[in-house]
Structure formats: structure tokens, C-alpha cells
mmCIF file of C-alpha atoms in Angstrom:
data_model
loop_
_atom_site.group_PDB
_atom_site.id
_atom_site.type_symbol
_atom_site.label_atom_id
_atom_site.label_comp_id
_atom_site.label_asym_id
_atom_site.label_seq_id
_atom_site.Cartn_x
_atom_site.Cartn_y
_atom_site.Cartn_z
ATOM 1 C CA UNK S 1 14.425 -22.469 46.767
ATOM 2 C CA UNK S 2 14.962 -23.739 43.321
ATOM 3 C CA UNK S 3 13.606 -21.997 40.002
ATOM 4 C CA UNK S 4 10.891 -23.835 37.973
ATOM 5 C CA UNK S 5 12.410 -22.704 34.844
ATOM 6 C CA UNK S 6 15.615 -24.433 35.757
ATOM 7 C CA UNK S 7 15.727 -27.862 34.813
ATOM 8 C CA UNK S 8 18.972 -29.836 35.483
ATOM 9 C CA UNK S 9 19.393 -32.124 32.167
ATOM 10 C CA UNK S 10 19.084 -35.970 32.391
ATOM 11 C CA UNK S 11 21.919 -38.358 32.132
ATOM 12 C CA UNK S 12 21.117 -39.086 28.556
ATOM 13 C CA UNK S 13 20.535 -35.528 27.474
ATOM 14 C CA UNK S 14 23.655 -34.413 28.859
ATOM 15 C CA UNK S 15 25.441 -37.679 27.237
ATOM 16 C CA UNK S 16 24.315 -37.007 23.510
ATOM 17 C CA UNK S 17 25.687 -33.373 23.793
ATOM 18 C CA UNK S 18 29.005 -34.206 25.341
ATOM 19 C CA UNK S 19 28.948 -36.706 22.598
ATOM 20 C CA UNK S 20 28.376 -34.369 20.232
ATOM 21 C CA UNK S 21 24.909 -34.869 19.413
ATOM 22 C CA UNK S 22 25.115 -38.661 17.901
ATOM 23 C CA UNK S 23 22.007 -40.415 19.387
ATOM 24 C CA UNK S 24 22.791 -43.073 21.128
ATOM 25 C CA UNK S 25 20.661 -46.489 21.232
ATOM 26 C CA UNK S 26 18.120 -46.557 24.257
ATOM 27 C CA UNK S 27 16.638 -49.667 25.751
ATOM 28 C CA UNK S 28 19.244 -52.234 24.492
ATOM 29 C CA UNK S 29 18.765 -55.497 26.312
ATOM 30 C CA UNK S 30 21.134 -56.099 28.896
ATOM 31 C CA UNK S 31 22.064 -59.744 26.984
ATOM 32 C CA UNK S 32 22.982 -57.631 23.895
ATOM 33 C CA UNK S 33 25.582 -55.645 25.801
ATOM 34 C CA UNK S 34 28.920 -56.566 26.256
ATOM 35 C CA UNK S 35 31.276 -56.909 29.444
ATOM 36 C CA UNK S 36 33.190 -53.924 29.707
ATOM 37 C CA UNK S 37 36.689 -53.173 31.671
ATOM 38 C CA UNK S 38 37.275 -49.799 31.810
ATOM 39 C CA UNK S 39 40.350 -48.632 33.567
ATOM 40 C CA UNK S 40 43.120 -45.563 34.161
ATOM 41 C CA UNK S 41 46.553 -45.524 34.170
ATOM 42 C CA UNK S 42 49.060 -46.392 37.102
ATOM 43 C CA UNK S 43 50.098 -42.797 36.941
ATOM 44 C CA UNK S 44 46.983 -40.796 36.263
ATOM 45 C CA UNK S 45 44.928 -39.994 39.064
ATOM 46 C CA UNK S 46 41.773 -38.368 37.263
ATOM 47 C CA UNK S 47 38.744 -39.863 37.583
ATOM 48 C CA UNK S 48 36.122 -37.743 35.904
ATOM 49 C CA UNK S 49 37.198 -39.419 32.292
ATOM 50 C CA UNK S 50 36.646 -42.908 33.809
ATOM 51 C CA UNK S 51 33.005 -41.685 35.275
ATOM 52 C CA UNK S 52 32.122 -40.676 32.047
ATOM 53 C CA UNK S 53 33.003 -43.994 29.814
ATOM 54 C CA UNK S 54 31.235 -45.658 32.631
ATOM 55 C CA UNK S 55 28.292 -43.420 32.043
ATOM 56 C CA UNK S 56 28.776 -43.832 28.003
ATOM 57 C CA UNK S 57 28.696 -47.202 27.648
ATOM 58 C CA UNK S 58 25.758 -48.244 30.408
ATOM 59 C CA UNK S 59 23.918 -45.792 28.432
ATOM 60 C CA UNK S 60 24.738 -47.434 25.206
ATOM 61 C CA UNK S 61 23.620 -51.398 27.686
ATOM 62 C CA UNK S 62 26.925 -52.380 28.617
ATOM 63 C CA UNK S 63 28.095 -53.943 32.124
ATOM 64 C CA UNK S 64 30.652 -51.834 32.896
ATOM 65 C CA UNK S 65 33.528 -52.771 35.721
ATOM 66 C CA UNK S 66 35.406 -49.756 36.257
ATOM 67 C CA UNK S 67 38.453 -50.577 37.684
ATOM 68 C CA UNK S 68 39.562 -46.487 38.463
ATOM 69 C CA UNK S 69 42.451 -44.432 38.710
ATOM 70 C CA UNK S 70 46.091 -45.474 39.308
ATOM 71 C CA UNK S 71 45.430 -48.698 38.704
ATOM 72 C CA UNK S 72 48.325 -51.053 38.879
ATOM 73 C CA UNK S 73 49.193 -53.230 35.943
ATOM 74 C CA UNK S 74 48.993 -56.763 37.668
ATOM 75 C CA UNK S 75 46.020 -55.593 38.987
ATOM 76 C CA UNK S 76 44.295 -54.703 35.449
ATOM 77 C CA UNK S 77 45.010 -57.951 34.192
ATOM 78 C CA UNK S 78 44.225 -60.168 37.453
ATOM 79 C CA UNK S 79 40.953 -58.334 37.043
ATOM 80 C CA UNK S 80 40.798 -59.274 33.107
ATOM 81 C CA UNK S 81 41.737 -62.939 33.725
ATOM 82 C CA UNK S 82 38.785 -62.921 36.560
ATOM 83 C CA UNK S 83 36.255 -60.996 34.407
ATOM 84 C CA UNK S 84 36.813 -62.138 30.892
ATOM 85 C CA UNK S 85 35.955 -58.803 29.744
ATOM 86 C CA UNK S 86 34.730 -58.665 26.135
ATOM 87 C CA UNK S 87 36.273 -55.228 25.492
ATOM 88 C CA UNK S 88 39.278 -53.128 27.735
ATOM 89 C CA UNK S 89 38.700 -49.688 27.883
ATOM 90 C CA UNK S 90 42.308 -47.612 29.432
ATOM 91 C CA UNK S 91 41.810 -43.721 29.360
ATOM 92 C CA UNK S 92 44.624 -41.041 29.387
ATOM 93 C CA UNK S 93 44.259 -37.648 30.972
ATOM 94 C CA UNK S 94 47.181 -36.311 31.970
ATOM 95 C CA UNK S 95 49.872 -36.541 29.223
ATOM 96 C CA UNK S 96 51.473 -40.064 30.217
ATOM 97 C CA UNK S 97 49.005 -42.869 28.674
ATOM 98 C CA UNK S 98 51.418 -43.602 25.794
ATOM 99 C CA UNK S 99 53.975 -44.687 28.085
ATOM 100 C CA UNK S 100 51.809 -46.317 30.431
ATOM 101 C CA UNK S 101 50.130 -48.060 27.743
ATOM 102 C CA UNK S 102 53.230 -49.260 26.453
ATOM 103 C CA UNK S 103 54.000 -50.983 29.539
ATOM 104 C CA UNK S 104 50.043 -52.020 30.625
ATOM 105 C CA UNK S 105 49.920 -53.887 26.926
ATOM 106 C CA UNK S 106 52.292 -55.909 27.647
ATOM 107 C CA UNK S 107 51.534 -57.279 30.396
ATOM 108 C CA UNK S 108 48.394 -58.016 29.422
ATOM 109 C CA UNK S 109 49.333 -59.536 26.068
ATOM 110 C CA UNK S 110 51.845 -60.979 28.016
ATOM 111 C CA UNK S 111 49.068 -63.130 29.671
ATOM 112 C CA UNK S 112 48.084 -66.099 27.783
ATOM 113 C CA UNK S 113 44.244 -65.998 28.780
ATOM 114 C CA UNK S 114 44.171 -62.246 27.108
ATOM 115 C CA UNK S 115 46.128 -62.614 24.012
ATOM 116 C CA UNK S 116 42.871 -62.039 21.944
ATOM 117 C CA UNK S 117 40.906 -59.741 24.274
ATOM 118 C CA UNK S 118 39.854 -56.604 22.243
ATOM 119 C CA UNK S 119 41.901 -53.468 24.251
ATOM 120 C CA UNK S 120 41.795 -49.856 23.357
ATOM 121 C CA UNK S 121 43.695 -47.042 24.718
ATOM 122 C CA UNK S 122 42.594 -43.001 24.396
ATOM 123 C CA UNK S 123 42.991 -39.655 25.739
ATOM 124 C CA UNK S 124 45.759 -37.356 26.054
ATOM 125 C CA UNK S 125 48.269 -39.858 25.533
ATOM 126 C CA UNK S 126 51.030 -37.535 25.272
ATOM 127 C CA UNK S 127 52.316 -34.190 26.724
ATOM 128 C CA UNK S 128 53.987 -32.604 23.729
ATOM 129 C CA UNK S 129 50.847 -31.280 21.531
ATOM 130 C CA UNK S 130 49.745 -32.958 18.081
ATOM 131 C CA UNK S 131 50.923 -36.301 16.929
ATOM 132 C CA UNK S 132 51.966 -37.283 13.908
ATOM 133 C CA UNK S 133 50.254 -40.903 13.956
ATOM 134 C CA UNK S 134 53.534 -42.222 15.655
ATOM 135 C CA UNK S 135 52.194 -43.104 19.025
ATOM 136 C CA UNK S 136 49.481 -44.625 17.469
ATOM 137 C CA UNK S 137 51.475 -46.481 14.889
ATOM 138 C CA UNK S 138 53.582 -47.721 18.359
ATOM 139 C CA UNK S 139 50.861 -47.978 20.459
ATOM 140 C CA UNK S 140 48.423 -50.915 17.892
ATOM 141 C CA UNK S 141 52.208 -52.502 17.318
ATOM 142 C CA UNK S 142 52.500 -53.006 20.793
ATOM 143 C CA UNK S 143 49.189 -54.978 20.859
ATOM 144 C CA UNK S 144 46.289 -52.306 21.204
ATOM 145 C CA UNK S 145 43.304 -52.977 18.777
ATOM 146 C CA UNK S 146 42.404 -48.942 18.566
ATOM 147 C CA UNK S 147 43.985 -46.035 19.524
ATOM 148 C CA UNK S 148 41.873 -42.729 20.006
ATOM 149 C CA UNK S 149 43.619 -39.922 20.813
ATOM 150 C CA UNK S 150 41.745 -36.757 22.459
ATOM 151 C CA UNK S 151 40.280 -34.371 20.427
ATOM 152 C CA UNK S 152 37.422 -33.680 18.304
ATOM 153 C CA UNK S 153 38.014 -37.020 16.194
ATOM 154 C CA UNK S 154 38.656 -39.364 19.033
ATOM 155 C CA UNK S 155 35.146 -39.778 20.714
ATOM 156 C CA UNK S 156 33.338 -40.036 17.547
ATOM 157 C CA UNK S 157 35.716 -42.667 16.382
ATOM 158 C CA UNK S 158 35.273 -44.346 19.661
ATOM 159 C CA UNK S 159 31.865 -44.552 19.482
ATOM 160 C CA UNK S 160 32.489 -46.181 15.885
ATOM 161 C CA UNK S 161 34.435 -48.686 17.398
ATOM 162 C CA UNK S 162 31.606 -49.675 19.299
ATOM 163 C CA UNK S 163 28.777 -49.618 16.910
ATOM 164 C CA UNK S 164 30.989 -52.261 15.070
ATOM 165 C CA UNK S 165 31.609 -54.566 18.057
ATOM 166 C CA UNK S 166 27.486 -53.825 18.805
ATOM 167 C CA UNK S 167 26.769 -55.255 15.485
ATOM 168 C CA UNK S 168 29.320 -58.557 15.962
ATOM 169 C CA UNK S 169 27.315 -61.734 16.600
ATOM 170 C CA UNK S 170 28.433 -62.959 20.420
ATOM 171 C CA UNK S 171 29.632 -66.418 20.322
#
């Protein structure tokens, strides 16, 4: 039997405080959203990260396609070329995404069809602590539009990011 007083919180709710309180836009029409590919890394098996985006940016009236975890690289761009995504989302828990993003960018720059399709990488893109702005500095060089690395600037600066691509005109 469950307590009264207990109340599970909503989807949103729990959204705005994992996002650190920043209200996020309710009730945008579904033509004002964008197409959305979010995906892991061949090598990361974690899931909950990928869940959440997902969760983030339906929230926020974007059609999500969440490709999951492991996901190979031919398959992330077969799915691109298919989709015509107007954003890539790849997320990084366990310690490897700067390598695998290394690799994943260029195949998918390496595709003609998504030379100019906006792709961001973030997470924990590396296992050896704080960076010094080097994997980052690699990482847009290598054809990445935005980097975010985890911690308490990366979400915020993700959700940025999106804001500005909210307020684009589509064409």
C-alpha cells in the first residue's frame, strides 16, 4: 500500500532538476522541433545517458531516434544518410568517447551526404581526470560542431547549444 504523502515526481519535474533547474520550454509544436539522432559509442554499453537525452530533448519537442548503445559506426551513419537528422547527438560514459569519436567523425564526415550535418559529442570522454581543452581542441578539428565534456558546465552548455539551433529559422 502506497503513502499519500509520497508523490513520485513527473517527467518534467524530475528533468528541470537534473538539469539544474533551467526551465525548459513546454508545448513546443512538434513542426518547430528538430530531427534528432542520438547515439552511444561502439564501445560503451550504458544506456541510462542515452534514455535521458531522449527524455531531454522530447521534452524540449524534438523527434528523437535513439539509435543506443554500442552502436557500430557504419551503422550511425547508414542511419544518418536514411534519417537526415538535423542534429547528431553521441554520448560518452565510460572514459573512451574521445577515441571513439575520433574514429565515428570520420566516418561520418567521411560521407558526402553528412559533410554539413550539425554533430556533437559529450560525456566522459576520457579516463584520465580534467582536460586541458585538448580533446576538445582535437575533437571540433576532427569535424565535431560542439564538444561538452561531463561536468557541471557541460549540460548547461548543451542546453545552450540548443536554444541557439531552437531559435535558427528551418529552411
Amino acid at each position: 500500500m502506497s503513502d499519500p504523502k509520497i508523490r513520485w515526481p513527473d517527467t518534467a519535474s524530475s528533468l528541470t532538476f537534473l538539469t539544474r533547474g533551467r526551465a525548459m520550454p513546454m508545448g513546443i509544436s512538434a513542426r518547430a522541433g528538430r530531427d534528432i539522432v542520438v547515439s552511444g559509442t561502439l564501445s560503451d554499453a550504458h544506456t541510462w545517458n542515452l534514455v535521458f537525452l531522449e527524455l531531454l530533448l522530447r521534452e524540449r519537442g524534438h523527434r528523437v531516434t535513439n539509435l543506443g548503445s554500442c552502436v557500430p559506426d557504419a551503422l550511425l551513419v547508414a542511419e544518418c544518410r536514411r534519417r537526415r537528422p538535423d542534429l547528431v547527438v553521441v554520448s560518452s560514459v565510460n572514459g573512451h568517447g574521445f577515441q571513439d569519436g575520433r574514429r565515428m567523425i570520420s566516418e561520418i564526415r567521411g560521407c558526402v551526404d553528412l559533410e554539413r550535418t550539425p554533430v556533437v559529442i559529450g560525456g566522459k570522454l576520457g579516463i584520465g581526470g580534467a582536460d586541458d581543452g585538448s580533446r576538445e581542441t582535437i575533437l571540433r578539428a576532427a569535424g565535431f560542431n560542439r564538444v561538452f565534456e561531463e561536468g557541471a558546465t557541460g549540460l548547461p552548455e548543451f542546453l545552450d547549444y540548443l536554444e541557439s539551433l531552437e531559435s535558427e529559422v528551418l529552411l
